[in-house]
Amino acid sequence: MTPSRTTSRIASRATIATVSAAVLATTALTAAPATAQAAPAESAPSSGVPSVKFVDIKGDGGITLKANVFTPAGADGSRRYPVIVLPTSWAMPQVEYMVQAKKLADAGYVVVGYNSRGFWQSGGEIETAGPQDIADASKVIDWALAHTPADPHRIGMGGVSYGAGISLLASAFDKRIKAVAALSGWGDLIGSIYSGRTQHLQAAAMLGGAGALTGRPSPELKSVLKDFLTSNLAKEKDMIAWGKKRSPATYLDKINANGAAIMLGNAWGDSLFPPNQYADFYEKLKGPKRLEFRPGDHATAEATGLFGLPNDTWTNTKRWFDHYLKGADNGINRESPVLLKSRSTGAYEGYKSWKDVPSAHRKIELDGSRRINTNWDSGADGGLIFLSSMLDQFFRLPPMASMPLLPRSLAAVWQSERYESGQRVRGTTRLHTTLTSTAESGTAIAYLYDVGPLGLGKLVTHAPYTFHGKTPGKPFGVDLDLFATAYDVPAGHHLAVVVDTVDPLYIEHNPSGAKLTFSSPAGDPSYVSVPVRD
């Protein structure tokens, strides 16, 4: 099936916007450490100052990986140091971690940061965390053990985004890795950019555009992206298999058997890797583990740390490595392993597990019947990649919509009662309904809004849902998990559930003229279950 004309127009605009965002993001994130590129190939160590070298490391298949190596000050070969390997993020140059690498070297670590294959000056093609990327990680560890005073019994890996994914995957295949810090990464690649069986348009366009600008995409990656963005359902199974091969969740048994201590960090509004898939992955880990969620979008929770500014994520990353690679009794192993930061208050909350986050649920009945037209944007949407969640992170301004002004012919709307006390939404909101379509394929996007006295709604969470192969006119059940969040609804406000069919974040599959009807049969009532912390 091919996307509708509306989808094609949205795709064109979104592709231009997201590729531009990728260029701007790359420029911004590399600006601070860029002076390191002007450093000589080797800086002679001085008293109290770590040494740094820019080196070539032979990766899998003999390609060259461009890398930099920080060695603690005073290292003279008489002792071994714990080593941390940092693969770069997607489209980022090898200087990405220079600031943090120096801090870690100051603390007594050998740190090797390397440019992932296919990007910038490293050789090979972009394999998207495929087997060759995993093999590269082990080759870098081999090199560190042979050429630096690295301790073979104290090896850690970490990184942001792409570096996080490669680190988790490597921990399944290299038993030498004892600790991992995976920041803004993924556990399930398909569950990230194809959640609800819906293509995350802006996310995929950003990744594809940034990869083409800064590296050499492999023929396989080009083919997968083309099939993905053109909605080639004939290749859906192949695409899913490609994604599973690159998902740490596929190798959970190996990760658990190897027993590395794993810390996961992510943002509530991550446009590339939504928090649900990381929380699900975390719950299935059996070794030492930690999960941290903060406000923001993809990699924005860690970004200030790359500039050397105070950053809670990087502070806890160092504490994690200190405990599990150095044996430091810093208490991180005794803290509540799930750490959440509210989007509304900025306050931290600790929990024993992800399932313990909500203590109750508020049910919103989706009563009656709502029939809506497709292919038109109602005004309710999830915003724009990066921009919207960053506005929420820094200014607490999420995407907004006026409930009274939403056209009921384009958006189904249900509203809760007014809450006398504040409601702390914590965790994953779930929707259950019965849907009838006039076409065999379609897309719906569900939103949960915090609505004030004047009817202005602030987006709490949302998620897309796509179906194919349904019998027109025949009802079917829908169960959808919205993206997890931590948001405080003020006293005197109420919640609203909105469902429409167009969102610039996603590719939609509604044929021209199709209609969707949401109903609530007596034997199977429709509802939204909102997790709250009393």
Coordinates of C-alpha atoms in Angstrom, one line a residue:
M1 CA 0.0 0.0 0.0
T2 CA 1.2 3.5 -0.7
P3 CA 0.6 6.6 1.4
S4 CA -2.2 9.0 0.7
R5 CA -1.7 12.3 -1.1
T6 CA -1.9 14.0 2.3
T7 CA 0.9 11.8 3.6
S8 CA 3.1 12.5 0.6
R9 CA 2.8 16.2 1.1
I10 CA 3.6 15.8 4.8
A11 CA 6.5 13.5 4.1
S12 CA 8.1 16.0 1.7
R13 CA 7.8 18.9 4.2
A14 CA 8.9 16.8 7.2
T15 CA 11.9 15.4 5.3
I16 CA 13.2 18.8 4.5
A17 CA 12.6 20.0 8.1
T18 CA 14.1 17.0 9.8
V19 CA 17.2 16.9 7.7
S20 CA 17.7 20.6 8.4
A21 CA 17.3 19.8 12.1
A22 CA 19.8 17.1 11.9
V23 CA 22.4 19.5 10.4
L24 CA 21.7 22.1 13.0
A25 CA 21.8 19.5 15.8
T26 CA 25.1 18.1 14.6
T27 CA 26.6 21.6 14.4
A28 CA 25.4 22.5 17.9
L29 CA 26.5 19.4 19.6
T30 CA 30.0 19.4 18.0
A31 CA 30.6 23.1 18.5
A32 CA 31.8 22.9 22.1
P33 CA 34.4 20.2 21.8
A34 CA 35.5 21.2 18.3
T35 CA 38.7 22.8 19.5
A36 CA 39.9 19.4 20.4
Q37 CA 40.1 18.6 16.7
A38 CA 42.9 21.2 16.4
A39 CA 45.0 19.4 19.1
P40 CA 48.2 17.6 18.0
A41 CA 48.1 13.9 17.3
E42 CA 49.6 13.4 20.8
S43 CA 49.6 15.6 23.8
A44 CA 52.5 14.9 26.1
P45 CA 51.3 14.1 29.6
S46 CA 52.1 16.6 32.2
S47 CA 51.7 16.4 36.0
G48 CA 48.0 15.9 36.7
V49 CA 46.9 16.1 33.1
P50 CA 45.8 13.0 31.2
S51 CA 47.4 12.3 27.8
V52 CA 45.3 12.1 24.6
K53 CA 46.2 10.5 21.4
F54 CA 44.3 10.4 18.1
V55 CA 44.8 6.9 16.6
D56 CA 43.6 4.5 13.9
I57 CA 42.2 1.2 15.1
K58 CA 41.6 -1.7 12.7
G59 CA 37.9 -2.7 12.8
D60 CA 36.1 -5.8 11.6
G61 CA 37.1 -6.7 8.0
G62 CA 40.2 -4.5 8.2
I63 CA 38.5 -1.1 8.0
T64 CA 40.0 1.9 9.8
L65 CA 38.1 3.3 12.8
K66 CA 39.2 6.8 13.8
A67 CA 39.6 7.1 17.6
N68 CA 41.0 9.1 20.5
V69 CA 42.5 7.7 23.6
F70 CA 42.7 9.3 27.0
T71 CA 45.2 7.9 29.5
P72 CA 45.3 8.9 33.2
A73 CA 48.1 11.3 34.2
G74 CA 51.2 9.5 35.5
A75 CA 50.5 6.2 33.7
D76 CA 53.9 4.6 33.4
G77 CA 53.0 1.0 32.6
S78 CA 53.4 -0.1 36.2
R79 CA 49.6 -0.5 36.8
R80 CA 46.4 -1.2 35.0
Y81 CA 43.3 1.1 34.8
P82 CA 39.7 0.3 34.1
V83 CA 38.8 1.1 30.5
I84 CA 35.7 2.6 29.0
V85 CA 34.9 2.4 25.3
L86 CA 32.6 5.1 23.8
P87 CA 31.2 4.5 20.2
T88 CA 29.9 7.8 18.7
S89 CA 26.3 8.7 18.2
W90 CA 24.7 8.6 14.7
A91 CA 26.3 11.2 12.5
M92 CA 28.6 12.5 15.2
P93 CA 32.4 12.9 14.8
Q94 CA 34.9 11.3 17.1
V95 CA 35.3 14.4 19.3
E96 CA 31.8 13.9 20.6
Y97 CA 32.9 12.6 24.0
M98 CA 36.1 14.6 24.5
V99 CA 35.0 16.5 27.5
Q100 CA 33.5 13.5 29.3
A101 CA 36.5 11.3 28.3
K102 CA 38.9 13.8 29.9
K103 CA 36.8 13.9 33.1
L104 CA 36.8 10.1 33.2
A105 CA 40.6 10.0 32.6
D106 CA 41.1 12.5 35.4
A107 CA 39.3 10.0 37.6
G108 CA 41.6 7.2 36.6
Y109 CA 40.1 5.6 33.5
V110 CA 41.6 4.8 30.1
V111 CA 38.9 6.0 27.7
V112 CA 38.7 5.1 24.0
G113 CA 36.2 7.1 21.9
Y114 CA 35.8 6.0 18.3
N115 CA 33.9 7.0 15.3
S116 CA 31.4 4.3 14.4
R117 CA 31.9 2.7 11.0
G118 CA 30.6 4.4 7.9
F119 CA 30.6 7.9 9.5
W120 CA 33.0 10.8 8.9
Q121 CA 36.7 9.5 8.6
S122 CA 36.0 6.0 9.7
G123 CA 36.0 3.4 7.0
G124 CA 33.2 1.0 5.9
E125 CA 29.6 1.8 5.4
I126 CA 26.8 2.5 7.9
E127 CA 25.5 -0.9 9.0
T128 CA 23.0 0.5 11.6
A129 CA 24.3 -1.4 14.6
G130 CA 24.6 -4.6 12.6
P131 CA 27.0 -7.5 13.2
Q132 CA 30.0 -5.6 11.9
D133 CA 29.4 -2.8 14.4
I134 CA 29.3 -5.3 17.2
A135 CA 32.5 -6.9 16.0
D136 CA 34.1 -3.4 15.8
A137 CA 33.4 -2.8 19.5
S138 CA 35.3 -6.0 20.4
K139 CA 38.1 -5.0 18.1
V140 CA 38.4 -1.7 19.9
I141 CA 38.5 -3.5 23.2
D142 CA 41.3 -5.8 21.8
W143 CA 43.2 -2.7 20.7
A144 CA 42.9 -1.0 24.1
L145 CA 44.2 -4.1 25.9
A146 CA 47.2 -4.3 23.6
H147 CA 48.1 -0.6 23.4
T148 CA 47.1 1.0 26.7
P149 CA 47.4 0.2 30.4
A150 CA 43.8 -1.1 30.3
D151 CA 42.7 -3.8 32.8
P152 CA 41.2 -6.8 31.0
H153 CA 39.0 -7.5 34.0
R154 CA 37.5 -4.0 34.3
I155 CA 35.9 -3.1 30.9
G156 CA 33.0 -0.8 30.4
M157 CA 31.1 0.6 27.4
G158 CA 28.7 3.5 27.0
G159 CA 27.5 6.2 24.8
V160 CA 24.6 8.3 23.6
S161 CA 22.0 7.2 21.0
Y162 CA 23.8 5.0 18.4
G163 CA 26.6 4.5 20.9
A164 CA 24.2 3.3 23.5
G165 CA 22.6 0.8 21.1
I166 CA 26.0 -0.6 20.0
S167 CA 27.1 -0.8 23.7
L168 CA 24.1 -2.8 24.7
L169 CA 24.4 -5.1 21.7
A170 CA 28.2 -5.6 22.4
S171 CA 27.4 -6.6 26.0
A172 CA 25.5 -9.6 24.6
F173 CA 28.4 -10.8 22.5
D174 CA 31.5 -9.8 24.5
K175 CA 31.7 -11.3 28.0
R176 CA 34.6 -9.0 28.9
I177 CA 32.2 -6.0 29.2
K178 CA 31.3 -5.6 32.9
A179 CA 29.3 -2.4 32.9
V180 CA 27.3 -0.4 30.4
A181 CA 25.8 3.1 30.4
A182 CA 23.3 3.3 27.5
L183 CA 22.0 6.9 27.2
S184 CA 19.1 7.8 24.9
G185 CA 19.4 4.4 23.2
W186 CA 17.0 1.6 22.2
G187 CA 16.1 -1.9 23.4
D188 CA 13.7 -2.5 20.5
L189 CA 14.4 -0.7 17.2
I190 CA 11.1 -1.7 15.5
G191 CA 9.2 -0.8 18.7
S192 CA 10.8 2.6 18.5
I193 CA 10.4 3.9 14.9
Y194 CA 7.5 1.6 14.0
S195 CA 5.5 1.5 17.1
G196 CA 1.8 1.0 16.6
R197 CA 2.7 -0.4 13.2
T198 CA 3.1 3.2 12.1
Q199 CA 6.2 4.7 10.4
H200 CA 7.7 7.5 12.6
L201 CA 8.2 9.8 9.6
Q202 CA 10.3 12.6 11.0
A203 CA 12.5 10.2 13.0
A204 CA 13.3 8.1 10.0
A205 CA 13.8 11.1 7.7
M206 CA 16.2 12.6 10.3
L207 CA 18.2 9.5 10.6
G208 CA 18.4 8.9 6.9
G209 CA 19.2 12.5 6.1
A210 CA 21.9 12.9 8.7
G211 CA 23.4 9.5 7.7
A212 CA 23.6 10.6 4.1
L213 CA 25.2 14.0 5.0
T214 CA 27.8 12.7 7.4
G215 CA 28.5 9.1 6.2
R216 CA 28.1 6.3 3.7
P217 CA 24.8 4.4 4.1
S218 CA 25.1 0.8 3.1
P219 CA 22.9 -0.5 0.2
E220 CA 20.9 -2.5 2.8
L221 CA 20.2 0.6 4.8
K222 CA 19.2 2.6 1.7
S223 CA 16.8 -0.2 0.7
V224 CA 15.2 -0.5 4.1
L225 CA 14.7 3.3 4.4
K226 CA 13.2 3.4 1.0
D227 CA 10.7 0.6 1.7
F228 CA 9.9 2.1 5.1
L229 CA 9.2 5.7 3.9
T230 CA 7.2 4.5 0.9
S231 CA 5.1 2.1 3.0
N232 CA 6.1 -1.0 1.0
L233 CA 4.1 -3.6 3.0
A234 CA 5.5 -6.3 0.8
K235 CA 8.8 -5.8 2.6
E236 CA 7.4 -5.3 6.1
K237 CA 8.5 -8.8 7.3
D238 CA 12.0 -8.2 6.0
M239 CA 12.1 -4.8 7.6
I240 CA 11.0 -6.2 11.0
A241 CA 13.6 -9.0 10.7
W242 CA 16.3 -6.3 9.9
G243 CA 15.2 -4.3 13.0
K244 CA 15.1 -7.3 15.4
K245 CA 18.7 -8.3 14.4
R246 CA 19.7 -4.8 15.6
S247 CA 17.7 -4.8 18.8
P248 CA 19.3 -5.6 22.2
A249 CA 15.9 -7.1 23.3
T250 CA 16.5 -9.9 20.8
Y251 CA 19.6 -10.9 22.7
L252 CA 18.3 -10.6 26.3
D253 CA 19.3 -14.1 27.2
K254 CA 22.9 -13.5 26.2
I255 CA 23.0 -10.1 27.9
N256 CA 21.6 -11.6 31.1
A257 CA 23.9 -14.6 30.9
N258 CA 27.0 -12.3 30.6
G259 CA 25.8 -10.3 33.6
A260 CA 27.0 -6.8 32.8
A261 CA 25.7 -4.0 35.1
I262 CA 23.5 -1.9 32.8
M263 CA 22.3 1.7 33.3
L264 CA 19.7 3.0 30.9
G265 CA 18.8 6.7 30.5
N266 CA 16.3 8.3 28.3
A267 CA 14.0 11.3 27.8
W268 CA 10.2 11.3 28.1
G269 CA 9.8 13.0 24.8
D270 CA 12.4 11.0 22.8
S271 CA 11.3 11.4 19.2
L272 CA 13.5 8.5 18.0
F273 CA 13.3 6.0 20.9
P274 CA 10.2 6.5 23.0
P275 CA 10.5 5.5 26.7
N276 CA 8.1 2.6 26.6
Q277 CA 10.5 0.3 24.8
Y278 CA 13.4 1.1 27.2
A279 CA 11.2 0.5 30.2
D280 CA 10.1 -2.9 28.8
F281 CA 13.7 -3.8 28.1
Y282 CA 14.8 -2.7 31.6
E283 CA 12.1 -4.9 33.3
K284 CA 13.6 -8.0 31.6
L285 CA 17.2 -7.4 32.6
K286 CA 18.3 -9.7 35.4
G287 CA 21.7 -8.3 36.4
P288 CA 22.5 -5.1 38.2
K289 CA 20.4 -2.4 36.5
R290 CA 19.3 1.2 36.7
L291 CA 16.7 3.2 34.7
E292 CA 16.5 7.0 34.5
F293 CA 13.9 9.1 32.7
R294 CA 14.1 12.9 32.4
P295 CA 12.2 15.6 30.4
G296 CA 13.4 16.4 26.9
D297 CA 13.9 14.8 23.5
H298 CA 16.4 12.6 21.9
A299 CA 19.9 13.0 23.6
T300 CA 18.9 16.4 25.1
A301 CA 19.1 15.1 28.6
E302 CA 22.8 14.3 28.1
A303 CA 23.7 17.2 25.7
T304 CA 24.9 19.8 28.3
G305 CA 27.3 17.2 29.7
L306 CA 29.0 16.9 26.3
F307 CA 29.8 20.6 26.6
G308 CA 31.2 20.1 30.1
L309 CA 28.3 21.7 31.9
P310 CA 26.9 20.1 35.1
N311 CA 24.7 17.2 34.1
D312 CA 22.9 14.7 36.3
T313 CA 22.9 11.9 33.7
W314 CA 26.7 12.0 33.2
T315 CA 27.2 12.4 37.0
N316 CA 25.3 9.1 37.5
T317 CA 27.0 7.5 34.6
K318 CA 30.4 8.1 36.3
R319 CA 29.0 6.8 39.6
W320 CA 27.8 3.7 37.8
F321 CA 31.2 3.0 36.3
D322 CA 33.0 3.9 39.6
H323 CA 31.0 1.3 41.5
Y324 CA 31.0 -1.5 38.9
L325 CA 34.5 -1.1 37.5
K326 CA 36.4 0.3 40.5
G327 CA 34.4 -1.1 43.3
A328 CA 33.7 2.3 44.8
D329 CA 31.2 2.2 47.7
N330 CA 29.3 5.3 46.5
G331 CA 25.8 3.9 47.2
I332 CA 24.4 3.8 43.7
N333 CA 23.7 0.1 44.1
R334 CA 21.6 0.8 47.2
E335 CA 19.5 3.6 45.7
S336 CA 16.1 3.1 44.1
P337 CA 17.0 1.7 40.7
V338 CA 14.2 3.6 38.8
L339 CA 14.7 7.4 38.8
L340 CA 12.1 9.6 37.3
K341 CA 12.2 13.4 36.8
S342 CA 8.8 15.1 36.5
R343 CA 8.1 17.2 33.4
S344 CA 6.0 19.5 35.5
T345 CA 8.1 20.1 38.7
G346 CA 11.6 19.0 37.8
A347 CA 11.6 16.9 41.0
Y348 CA 13.2 13.5 41.2
E349 CA 11.3 10.4 42.3
G350 CA 12.8 7.0 43.1
Y351 CA 11.0 3.6 42.7
K352 CA 11.9 0.0 43.3
S353 CA 10.8 -1.1 39.8
W354 CA 9.0 0.3 36.7
K355 CA 5.8 -1.6 37.6
D356 CA 5.8 0.2 41.0
V357 CA 5.7 3.7 39.4
P358 CA 1.9 4.1 39.3
S359 CA 0.0 3.3 42.5
A360 CA -3.5 3.6 41.0
H361 CA -5.3 4.2 37.7
R362 CA -7.9 6.7 36.7
K363 CA -10.3 5.4 34.1
I364 CA -11.9 7.7 31.4
E365 CA -14.9 6.1 29.8
L366 CA -14.9 6.4 26.0
D367 CA -18.7 6.2 25.9
G368 CA -21.0 6.7 23.0
S369 CA -20.0 6.6 19.4
R370 CA -17.7 9.0 17.5
R371 CA -17.4 9.0 13.7
I372 CA -14.6 11.1 12.1
N373 CA -13.4 11.9 8.6
T374 CA -9.8 11.1 7.8
N375 CA -6.9 12.8 5.9
W376 CA -7.4 16.2 7.6
D377 CA -5.4 17.5 10.5
S378 CA -7.8 18.4 13.4
G379 CA -5.3 20.6 15.1
A380 CA -4.3 18.0 17.7
D381 CA -0.8 16.7 17.1
G382 CA 2.4 15.6 18.8
G383 CA 4.4 18.6 17.6
L384 CA 7.8 18.6 15.7
I385 CA 10.8 16.3 16.3
F386 CA 13.2 17.8 18.8
L387 CA 11.6 21.3 19.0
S388 CA 8.4 20.4 20.8
S389 CA 10.0 18.2 23.5
M390 CA 12.8 20.7 24.0
L391 CA 10.2 23.5 24.6
D392 CA 8.6 21.2 27.1
Q393 CA 12.0 20.4 28.7
F394 CA 13.2 24.0 29.1
F395 CA 10.0 26.1 29.3
R396 CA 7.3 23.5 30.2
L397 CA 5.5 24.3 27.0
P398 CA 4.3 21.1 25.4
P399 CA 2.1 21.1 22.2
M400 CA -1.3 22.6 22.9
A401 CA -4.8 22.4 21.4
S402 CA -8.1 24.1 22.3
M403 CA -10.7 21.4 23.1
P404 CA -13.7 23.6 22.2
L405 CA -12.2 24.4 18.8
L406 CA -11.3 20.9 17.7
P407 CA -13.7 20.0 14.9
R408 CA -15.7 17.0 15.9
S409 CA -15.9 15.8 12.3
L410 CA -12.1 15.3 12.4
A411 CA -11.4 14.5 16.0
A412 CA -13.1 12.2 18.5
V413 CA -13.1 13.8 21.9
W414 CA -13.9 12.5 25.4
Q415 CA -13.4 14.4 28.6
S416 CA -13.0 13.4 32.2
E417 CA -14.6 15.0 35.3
R418 CA -12.8 18.0 36.8
Y419 CA -10.3 16.9 39.4
E420 CA -10.5 18.5 42.8
S421 CA -6.9 17.6 43.6
G422 CA -3.8 17.3 41.5
Q423 CA -3.2 14.1 39.5
R424 CA 0.4 12.9 39.1
V425 CA 0.4 10.9 35.9
R426 CA 3.2 8.4 36.1
G427 CA 3.9 5.5 33.7
T428 CA 2.1 4.2 30.6
T429 CA -1.5 5.3 29.7
R430 CA -3.5 2.5 27.9
L431 CA -6.4 2.9 25.5
H432 CA -9.0 0.2 24.7
T433 CA -11.7 0.8 22.1
T434 CA -13.7 -0.7 19.3
L435 CA -13.0 0.6 15.8
T436 CA -14.9 0.3 12.6
S437 CA -13.4 1.6 9.3
T438 CA -14.8 2.1 5.9
A439 CA -11.5 1.0 4.4
E440 CA -9.2 -2.0 5.0
S441 CA -6.3 0.1 6.2
G442 CA -6.1 3.2 8.3
T443 CA -4.2 5.2 11.0
A444 CA -5.4 6.9 14.2
I445 CA -3.4 8.9 16.7
A446 CA -4.5 9.0 20.3
Y447 CA -3.7 12.0 22.5
L448 CA -4.1 12.7 26.2
Y449 CA -4.4 16.4 27.2
D450 CA -4.3 18.3 30.5
V451 CA -7.2 20.8 30.1
G452 CA -7.5 24.0 32.0
P453 CA -10.6 26.1 32.9
L454 CA -10.5 27.9 29.5
G455 CA -10.4 24.6 27.5
L456 CA -6.8 24.9 26.5
G457 CA -5.2 21.5 26.5
K458 CA -1.5 20.7 27.1
L459 CA -0.3 17.4 25.6
V460 CA 0.5 14.8 28.3
T461 CA 1.2 11.9 26.0
H462 CA 0.2 10.3 22.7
A463 CA 0.8 7.4 20.3
P464 CA -0.1 6.3 16.8
Y465 CA -1.9 3.2 15.7
T466 CA -2.1 1.7 12.1
F467 CA -4.1 -1.3 10.9
H468 CA -4.1 -3.2 7.6
G469 CA -6.2 -6.0 6.2
K470 CA -9.4 -5.3 8.1
T471 CA -12.8 -6.0 6.6
P472 CA -14.5 -2.6 5.9
G473 CA -17.6 -2.1 8.1
K474 CA -16.6 -4.8 10.6
P475 CA -15.7 -3.7 14.1
F476 CA -12.5 -4.8 15.7
G477 CA -10.8 -4.2 19.1
V478 CA -7.9 -1.8 19.6
D479 CA -5.4 -1.8 22.5
L480 CA -2.8 0.9 22.4
D481 CA -0.1 1.9 24.9
L482 CA 0.6 5.6 24.8
F483 CA 4.1 6.8 25.4
A484 CA 5.1 6.7 29.1
T485 CA 5.5 10.0 30.9
A486 CA 5.6 11.8 34.3
Y487 CA 3.3 14.8 34.2
D488 CA 1.3 16.6 37.0
V489 CA -2.2 17.7 36.2
P490 CA -3.1 20.7 38.4
A491 CA -6.1 20.7 40.7
G492 CA -9.2 22.1 39.0
H493 CA -8.1 20.7 35.6
H494 CA -9.4 17.7 33.8
L495 CA -8.1 15.2 31.2
A496 CA -9.3 14.9 27.6
V497 CA -8.8 12.0 25.2
V498 CA -8.6 13.0 21.5
V499 CA -8.3 10.7 18.5
D500 CA -7.7 12.0 15.0
T501 CA -6.0 10.7 11.8
V502 CA -3.2 13.0 10.8
D503 CA 0.0 14.0 12.6
P504 CA 3.2 15.4 11.0
L505 CA 5.3 13.0 13.1
Y506 CA 3.9 9.9 11.3
I507 CA 3.0 8.4 8.0
E508 CA -0.8 7.8 7.8
H509 CA -2.6 5.1 5.9
N510 CA -6.1 6.5 5.5
P511 CA -7.4 6.2 1.9
S512 CA -9.1 9.3 0.6
G513 CA -12.7 9.6 1.9
A514 CA -12.3 6.9 4.6
K515 CA -14.2 7.3 7.9
L516 CA -13.4 5.8 11.3
T517 CA -16.0 5.1 14.0
F518 CA -15.1 4.6 17.6
S519 CA -17.8 2.8 19.7
S520 CA -18.2 1.3 23.2
P521 CA -20.2 -2.0 23.1
A522 CA -22.0 -2.9 26.3
G523 CA -20.1 -6.2 26.5
D524 CA -16.7 -4.6 25.8
P525 CA -16.7 -0.9 26.9
S526 CA -14.1 1.4 25.7
Y527 CA -11.8 3.4 28.1
V528 CA -8.5 5.0 28.7
S529 CA -6.6 3.9 31.8
V530 CA -4.4 6.7 33.2
P531 CA -1.6 5.6 35.6
V532 CA -1.3 8.0 38.6
R533 CA 0.8 8.2 41.8
D534 CA -1.4 8.9 44.8

